[in-house]
Amino acid sequence: MNHLLLSATLLITGMQTGLAASPESQSGRALSFEQTIKRALASDPWLNANRKQQLALESMSRFSATLPDPKVSLSLANLGADNFDFEQEAMTQVKVGVSQMLPRGDSLAIKAQQLTIQSQQYPLQRRDRQAKVTVTAGSLWLDAYQAQESIALIEKNYALFEQLSDVAQASYSSALGKTRQQDIVRAQLELTRLEDRLVQLKQQQLVFQQKLSQWLLAYQAEPGLSQAFLENGLADGFSAGVITLSKQLPELDFLKPELLTDTVSTRVLAQQLTKHPVLAVYDKKIQAADQGIKLAQQSYLPQWGVNASYGLRGDDATGNNRADLFSVGVSFDLPLFTENRQDQLVKAEVFKSEAIKTEKLLLLRQLMSAFYTGKAKLTRFKQREVLYRQALLPQIHIQAEASLTAYTSDDGDFAEVVRARIAQLNAEIDALAIKVGIEKTLLELNYLFIDGAGAEYTGTMASPLSLAAQTEQDNHE
């Protein structure tokens, strides 16, 4: 019995030491949540491609505002076919002409304005992309963090279960306690299960780290990009699957806490969501479609063209000079049959505009649904967090201590001690999952309320989505 009590005392001491130590043990290269977001935004090649597309449309806008090139013609006209003598016929001439087509109404200005409006979508698209990258990279960091810390919890408790197994073995060998052979088997079984959970969690950790790695790949819009990409690997020397994460869990704040109350109306929520850049993109699409309607309406107007030519004639048969000839004229088409042409073109543009408005409405409904879903998740997560912190974790800890005390006094069952310790470990892992779930939900909710105009990044963790604004500003500089 003394051996049993001594082993149990060592077990309790080991548990207290394990719970109190909790060293950070993070290397100097540990990647924090904030660093992950910054690097993911700085390493996203999509943003560079999007800027190039914007520049292309801006160039097309200037191109569309310019008149088409004039056409020049050079011909030898009315040459006598009997002897091909240039001076034989009075109408024989070398003719140089130039013609210029003019746009219909204000079609050039309208087309240029339409392309300018379309180019204005791209900064909004980049704002939305930056927010999505923040959510994606942040969520992957949190998933990898949860796996990392779950592994740490199991590894911290693994030694305690080994000690439990040793205690059971010692008690069974000494025949002083009530330990049975099945208790020894149960202890070994729980150790095997812990090893299996460790393998599964390490697999999950590796998967999340590798997914996160793709967002940290170094990117430079320089010549020889492909070779540099292969040689440099991940940003700042990170390698796929070996990223060490900081042990500090971010504490995010909701950008619009006033919307979490039950008194907020759907109208107020819709007004807040309409500021989102992805909806602002649709506003630009609608404006461009309206310009398309105006452009189609220009087809009712005739298209004019002007032309001029100069004919050089030779001398007559007696040597007298012939006067050169100058011609000038205009041309235009007549849009007479408008029912199956111009009318249908205008209708098509109107239908396009209405379709875009409908798409915007559907997207707004999706954002509203995402908000209500996230709000419900956040409420339940916080309820569970309070329950775990105030009641469940303390109660499970008391139960584990009580079962161990009863067992060391030969008044308890070994299986109950094991069950209590497993329950405590599971509760700690569940509590960690709840904390991570809260941060992920806040990250997703904050995405819904980013402003198309953006907000300057202040360096705090209160609003990680504002990192997008700072990155956009840095790129312009």
XYZ file of C-alpha atoms in Angstrom:
477
model
C 0.000 0.000 0.000
C 2.845 2.353 0.761
C 4.246 1.763 -2.712
C 0.842 2.550 -4.162
C 0.479 5.740 -2.142
C 3.978 6.830 -3.112
C 3.299 6.261 -6.799
C 0.006 8.106 -6.564
C 1.730 11.025 -4.857
C 4.289 11.168 -7.633
C 1.457 11.070 -10.139
C -0.357 13.977 -8.523
C 2.877 15.962 -8.313
C 3.601 15.257 -11.957
C 0.120 16.387 -12.947
C 0.436 19.626 -11.014
C 3.848 20.305 -12.535
C 2.556 19.569 -16.019
C -0.394 21.875 -15.560
C 1.679 24.682 -14.091
C 4.628 24.597 -16.474
C 2.975 25.106 -19.843
C 6.085 26.671 -21.384
C 5.740 28.706 -24.559
C 8.552 26.691 -26.197
C 8.126 28.601 -29.402
C 11.113 29.301 -31.564
C 12.074 32.702 -32.801
C 10.622 31.736 -36.190
C 7.153 30.998 -34.855
C 4.548 32.441 -37.204
C 1.872 34.519 -35.520
C -1.644 35.043 -36.790
C -0.932 38.648 -37.737
C 2.272 37.766 -39.587
C 0.412 35.094 -41.525
C -2.165 37.594 -42.764
C 0.490 40.137 -43.787
C 2.553 37.586 -45.671
C -0.438 36.040 -47.379
C -1.548 39.444 -48.636
C 1.958 40.392 -49.762
C 2.420 37.050 -51.561
C -0.834 36.941 -53.514
C -0.139 37.084 -57.301
C -3.853 37.495 -58.015
C -3.648 41.122 -56.909
C -0.915 41.872 -59.416
C -2.866 40.214 -62.242
C -5.941 42.214 -61.270
C -4.001 45.487 -61.486
C -2.778 44.542 -64.958
C -6.378 43.910 -66.021
C -7.366 47.327 -64.718
C -4.543 48.984 -66.646
C -5.633 47.111 -69.774
C -9.180 48.453 -69.489
C -7.944 51.982 -68.838
C -5.867 51.774 -72.010
C -8.879 50.440 -73.902
C -10.894 53.381 -72.615
C -8.424 55.853 -74.122
C -8.347 53.801 -77.325
C -12.145 53.800 -77.617
C -12.359 57.582 -77.247
C -10.282 58.098 -80.403
C -11.618 58.386 -83.940
C -10.820 55.475 -86.256
C -7.820 55.959 -88.506
C -8.580 57.724 -91.830
C -8.277 55.675 -95.000
C -6.086 56.817 -97.884
C -6.550 55.543 -101.440
C -4.236 55.875 -104.452
C -5.477 54.907 -107.931
C -4.894 55.396 -111.648
C -8.356 56.117 -113.082
C -9.842 56.122 -116.608
C -6.708 55.057 -118.466
C -7.350 54.351 -122.151
C -7.204 50.651 -122.812
C -6.125 50.926 -126.487
C -2.602 52.209 -125.917
C -2.529 53.048 -122.162
C -1.443 56.602 -122.950
C -1.805 58.776 -119.831
C -2.389 61.976 -121.880
C -4.834 60.532 -124.433
C -8.110 60.786 -122.516
C -9.291 63.848 -120.642
C -10.597 61.754 -117.732
C -7.351 59.890 -117.163
C -5.901 60.881 -113.829
C -3.800 59.811 -110.884
C -6.211 59.990 -107.997
C -5.350 60.381 -104.332
C -8.217 60.194 -101.854
C -8.775 60.228 -98.098
C -11.885 59.229 -96.129
C -12.837 59.426 -92.487
C -15.739 57.678 -90.764
C -17.375 59.539 -87.895
C -18.967 57.832 -84.860
C -22.684 57.662 -84.307
C -23.674 60.513 -82.029
C -21.731 60.359 -78.757
C -20.862 56.679 -79.087
C -17.119 57.212 -78.642
C -17.511 59.165 -75.410
C -20.109 56.702 -74.100
C -17.926 53.673 -74.900
C -14.916 55.308 -73.209
C -17.021 56.097 -70.139
C -18.312 52.515 -70.051
C -14.776 51.106 -70.065
C -13.689 53.609 -67.406
C -16.528 52.465 -65.142
C -15.616 48.831 -65.756
C -12.007 49.550 -64.790
C -13.252 51.006 -61.497
C -14.447 47.535 -60.493
C -10.904 46.241 -60.086
C -9.865 48.150 -56.932
C -13.081 46.881 -55.342
C -12.299 43.358 -56.484
C -8.865 43.638 -54.916
C -10.406 44.858 -51.674
C -12.703 41.828 -51.644
C -9.835 39.506 -52.571
C -7.692 40.835 -49.749
C -10.521 40.243 -47.291
C -11.041 36.715 -48.610
C -7.315 35.974 -48.376
C -7.427 37.241 -44.790
C -10.289 34.882 -43.964
C -8.760 31.908 -45.782
C -5.209 32.264 -44.461
C -6.480 33.189 -40.989
C -8.796 30.181 -40.857
C -6.015 27.838 -41.947
C -3.740 29.306 -39.270
C -6.435 28.755 -36.652
C -7.038 25.173 -37.833
C -3.320 24.426 -37.685
C -3.132 26.141 -34.284
C -5.965 23.989 -32.943
C -4.225 20.834 -34.131
C -0.895 22.020 -32.698
C -2.310 22.863 -29.283
C -4.420 19.684 -29.174
C -1.237 17.719 -29.780
C 0.446 19.657 -26.970
C -2.417 18.834 -24.592
C -2.273 15.120 -25.399
C 1.504 14.992 -25.140
C 1.328 16.777 -21.774
C -1.175 14.199 -20.492
C 0.516 11.211 -22.131
C 3.164 11.033 -19.409
C 0.420 11.130 -16.786
C -1.327 8.154 -18.350
C 2.003 6.338 -18.442
C 2.333 6.997 -14.717
C -1.202 5.721 -14.196
C -0.217 2.556 -16.038
C 2.904 2.226 -13.873
C 0.832 2.739 -10.720
C -1.618 0.052 -11.801
C 1.244 -2.323 -12.627
C 2.924 -1.700 -9.282
C -0.331 -2.158 -7.402
C -1.115 -5.368 -9.243
C 2.389 -6.747 -8.689
C 2.378 -5.981 -4.974
C -1.123 -7.381 -4.506
C -1.692 -4.668 -1.923
C -4.479 -2.873 -3.688
C -7.651 -3.687 -5.593
C -6.001 -3.401 -8.994
C -6.981 -6.154 -11.378
C -5.358 -7.366 -14.547
C -8.092 -5.764 -16.616
C -7.066 -2.397 -15.122
C -3.583 -2.847 -16.525
C -5.040 -3.761 -19.911
C -7.325 -0.712 -19.734
C -4.376 1.573 -18.987
C -2.426 0.222 -21.944
C -5.491 0.521 -24.150
C -5.897 4.189 -23.277
C -2.242 4.815 -24.046
C -2.722 3.207 -27.450
C -5.782 5.331 -28.095
C -3.841 8.458 -27.184
C -1.127 7.454 -29.620
C -3.757 7.016 -32.328
C -5.224 10.454 -31.573
C -1.743 11.938 -31.773
C -1.193 10.388 -35.191
C -4.532 11.716 -36.452
C -3.912 15.204 -35.091
C -0.402 15.336 -36.537
C -1.845 14.337 -39.894
C -4.418 17.134 -39.635
C -1.715 19.570 -38.567
C 0.419 18.661 -41.582
C -2.525 19.075 -43.950
C -3.423 22.513 -42.584
C 0.216 23.620 -42.608
C 0.653 22.572 -46.221
C -2.539 24.356 -47.213
C -1.304 27.428 -45.375
C 2.073 27.195 -47.089
C 0.623 27.964 -50.516
C -0.486 31.372 -49.236
C 3.032 32.149 -48.004
C 4.883 31.378 -51.224
C 7.142 34.247 -52.199
C 5.940 36.131 -55.251
C 7.680 38.806 -57.259
C 6.463 40.221 -60.549
C 9.951 40.147 -62.010
C 11.533 38.547 -65.111
C 12.450 34.936 -64.470
C 9.563 34.546 -62.032
C 9.233 30.787 -62.509
C 12.883 30.105 -61.685
C 12.831 32.450 -58.674
C 9.648 30.797 -57.490
C 11.286 27.362 -57.537
C 14.552 28.492 -55.973
C 13.234 30.714 -53.193
C 10.435 28.448 -52.014
C 8.303 29.797 -49.217
C 8.459 33.315 -47.860
C 11.401 33.844 -45.491
C 12.574 30.255 -45.728
C 9.449 28.457 -44.559
C 9.123 24.945 -45.950
C 5.922 23.088 -46.640
C 4.615 21.272 -43.589
C 7.220 22.515 -41.064
C 5.756 25.892 -40.151
C 5.947 26.584 -36.424
C 2.983 28.585 -35.190
C 2.890 30.992 -32.307
C 1.170 29.753 -29.169
C -0.675 33.065 -28.827
C -4.296 32.816 -29.952
C -5.549 36.103 -31.468
C -8.397 37.940 -29.793
C -10.492 39.376 -32.604
C -13.281 41.912 -32.184
C -16.423 42.098 -34.279
C -16.419 45.134 -36.555
C -20.126 45.834 -35.996
C -20.991 44.748 -32.429
C -24.202 46.798 -32.509
C -25.594 44.367 -35.088
C -25.460 41.452 -32.643
C -28.503 42.737 -30.780
C -31.901 41.233 -31.526
C -33.425 44.664 -32.163
C -31.505 45.318 -35.386
C -33.863 45.439 -38.354
C -33.296 43.759 -41.692
C -33.206 47.175 -43.366
C -30.347 48.376 -41.145
C -28.442 45.147 -41.792
C -28.943 45.486 -45.554
C -27.694 49.070 -45.450
C -24.515 47.956 -43.704
C -23.944 45.080 -46.117
C -24.406 47.230 -49.220
C -21.077 48.902 -48.378
C -19.320 45.624 -49.069
C -16.907 45.859 -52.047
C -18.368 42.805 -53.739
C -21.735 44.587 -53.876
C -20.029 47.813 -54.932
C -18.636 45.829 -57.872
C -22.196 45.118 -58.945
C -22.995 48.815 -58.668
C -20.212 49.474 -61.154
C -21.521 46.699 -63.393
C -24.973 48.304 -63.323
C -23.498 51.701 -64.195
C -21.552 50.127 -67.067
C -24.725 48.376 -68.248
C -26.563 51.728 -68.235
C -23.825 53.102 -70.455
C -24.374 50.089 -72.686
C -28.033 51.093 -73.034
C -27.008 54.614 -74.027
C -24.523 53.190 -76.505
C -27.198 50.974 -78.035
C -29.510 53.976 -78.374
C -26.849 55.697 -80.479
C -27.473 53.070 -83.164
C -30.658 54.940 -84.121
C -28.476 57.795 -85.371
C -26.833 57.682 -88.825
C -23.130 57.105 -89.111
C -21.500 59.811 -91.189
C -18.390 59.659 -93.292
C -16.472 62.314 -95.215
C -14.173 61.790 -98.164
C -12.042 63.941 -100.421
C -9.879 63.158 -103.458
C -7.486 64.944 -105.770
C -7.082 63.856 -109.412
C -3.885 64.756 -111.303
C -4.383 64.887 -115.116
C -1.822 65.048 -117.922
C -1.634 67.547 -120.857
C -3.873 67.150 -123.901
C -2.640 66.092 -127.336
C -1.689 69.695 -128.254
C 0.330 70.204 -125.106
C -2.169 72.328 -123.218
C -2.466 71.766 -119.486
C -5.584 70.096 -118.174
C -7.027 71.260 -114.882
C -6.607 68.828 -111.991
C -9.811 67.580 -110.369
C -10.805 67.841 -106.700
C -13.764 65.944 -105.223
C -15.362 66.028 -101.791
C -18.388 64.202 -100.423
C -20.157 62.710 -97.447
C -21.744 59.336 -96.791
C -24.177 58.118 -94.159
C -26.297 55.090 -93.474
C -30.024 55.139 -92.880
C -31.255 53.108 -89.886
C -34.725 52.580 -91.351
C -35.456 48.996 -90.302
C -35.134 49.404 -86.562
C -37.660 46.837 -85.352
C -35.411 43.812 -85.763
C -32.092 45.587 -85.297
C -31.754 48.715 -83.166
C -34.850 47.999 -81.060
C -33.613 44.512 -80.239
C -30.138 45.791 -79.402
C -31.537 48.278 -76.884
C -33.786 45.599 -75.383
C -30.823 43.257 -74.990
C -28.846 45.889 -73.094
C -31.830 46.650 -70.852
C -32.227 42.954 -70.045
C -28.519 42.730 -69.202
C -28.857 45.619 -66.763
C -31.878 44.056 -65.073
C -30.104 40.706 -64.818
C -27.157 42.341 -63.024
C -29.534 44.039 -60.573
C -31.098 40.663 -59.830
C -27.666 39.095 -59.273
C -26.828 41.872 -56.825
C -30.050 41.249 -54.910
C -29.308 37.517 -54.714
C -25.793 38.208 -53.449
C -27.145 40.595 -50.809
C -29.495 37.867 -49.610
C -26.565 35.437 -49.408
C -24.564 37.901 -47.321
C -27.525 38.443 -45.006
C -27.970 34.699 -44.609
C -24.252 34.322 -43.875
C -24.536 36.996 -41.187
C -27.479 35.363 -39.436
C -25.743 31.973 -39.614
C -22.499 33.383 -38.218
C -24.359 35.316 -35.539
C -26.100 32.140 -34.350
C -22.797 30.217 -34.337
C -21.069 32.978 -32.382
C -23.859 33.109 -29.791
C -23.750 29.363 -29.212
C -19.942 29.286 -29.101
C -19.890 31.999 -26.443
C -22.564 30.215 -24.432
C -20.487 27.040 -24.528
C -17.324 28.966 -23.634
C -18.967 30.355 -20.510
C -20.334 26.921 -19.629
C -16.935 25.276 -20.011
C -15.025 28.000 -18.154
C -17.411 28.445 -15.253
C -18.831 24.983 -14.753
C -17.698 22.072 -16.890
C -13.912 22.363 -16.644
C -13.874 22.986 -12.872
C -16.325 20.161 -12.276
C -14.371 17.710 -14.431
C -11.158 18.697 -12.671
C -12.785 18.095 -9.269
C -14.135 14.767 -10.463
C -10.677 13.685 -11.695
C -9.066 14.652 -8.405
C -11.787 12.947 -6.398
C -11.544 9.712 -8.365
C -7.762 9.662 -7.963
C -8.025 10.356 -4.234
C -10.587 7.588 -3.830
C -8.388 5.167 -5.749
C -5.295 5.933 -3.687
C -7.380 5.278 -0.583
C -8.457 1.878 -1.892
C -12.007 3.227 -2.082
C -12.273 3.767 -5.813
C -12.077 1.971 -9.125
C -9.088 2.296 -11.448
C -11.360 2.396 -14.483
C -13.107 5.446 -13.008
C -9.729 7.205 -12.599
C -8.919 6.569 -16.250
C -12.370 7.680 -17.399
C -12.081 10.874 -15.356
C -8.662 11.733 -16.812
C -9.841 11.021 -20.363
C -12.915 13.190 -19.753
C -10.703 16.003 -18.465
C -8.439 15.774 -21.505
C -11.414 15.729 -23.884
C -12.931 18.725 -22.124
C -9.695 20.696 -22.469
C -9.512 19.854 -26.177
C -13.180 20.803 -26.623
C -12.591 24.098 -24.811
C -9.715 24.816 -27.185
C -11.944 24.009 -30.175
C -14.566 26.427 -28.850
C -12.035 29.246 -28.539
C -10.768 28.621 -32.060
C -14.357 28.393 -33.320
C -15.122 31.826 -31.876
C -12.116 33.392 -33.619
C -12.953 31.730 -36.951
C -16.561 32.872 -36.726
C -15.487 36.437 -35.954
C -13.105 36.304 -38.896
C -15.935 35.221 -41.206
C -18.369 37.782 -39.789
C -15.867 40.608 -40.162
C -15.539 39.778 -43.852
C -19.194 40.693 -44.331
C -18.695 44.238 -43.066
C -15.519 45.428 -44.733
C -16.009 48.794 -46.374
C -15.310 49.223 -50.064
C -13.414 52.388 -49.185
C -11.310 50.439 -46.692
C -9.844 51.485 -43.370
C -6.179 52.038 -42.646
C -4.464 49.243 -40.754
C -3.467 50.350 -37.275
C -1.370 47.352 -36.282
C -3.843 46.079 -33.682
C -5.554 42.734 -33.676
C -8.996 44.262 -33.279
C -9.720 44.330 -36.987
C -7.475 42.026 -39.024
C -9.457 42.664 -42.171
C -8.154 46.224 -42.216
C -4.832 44.735 -43.260
C -6.230 44.744 -46.772
C -6.406 48.520 -46.840
C -2.812 48.942 -45.732
C -1.555 46.463 -48.329
C -3.472 48.244 -51.090
C -1.975 51.566 -49.982
C 1.529 50.113 -49.921
C 1.107 48.690 -53.393
C 0.095 52.080 -54.787
C 3.085 53.694 -53.140
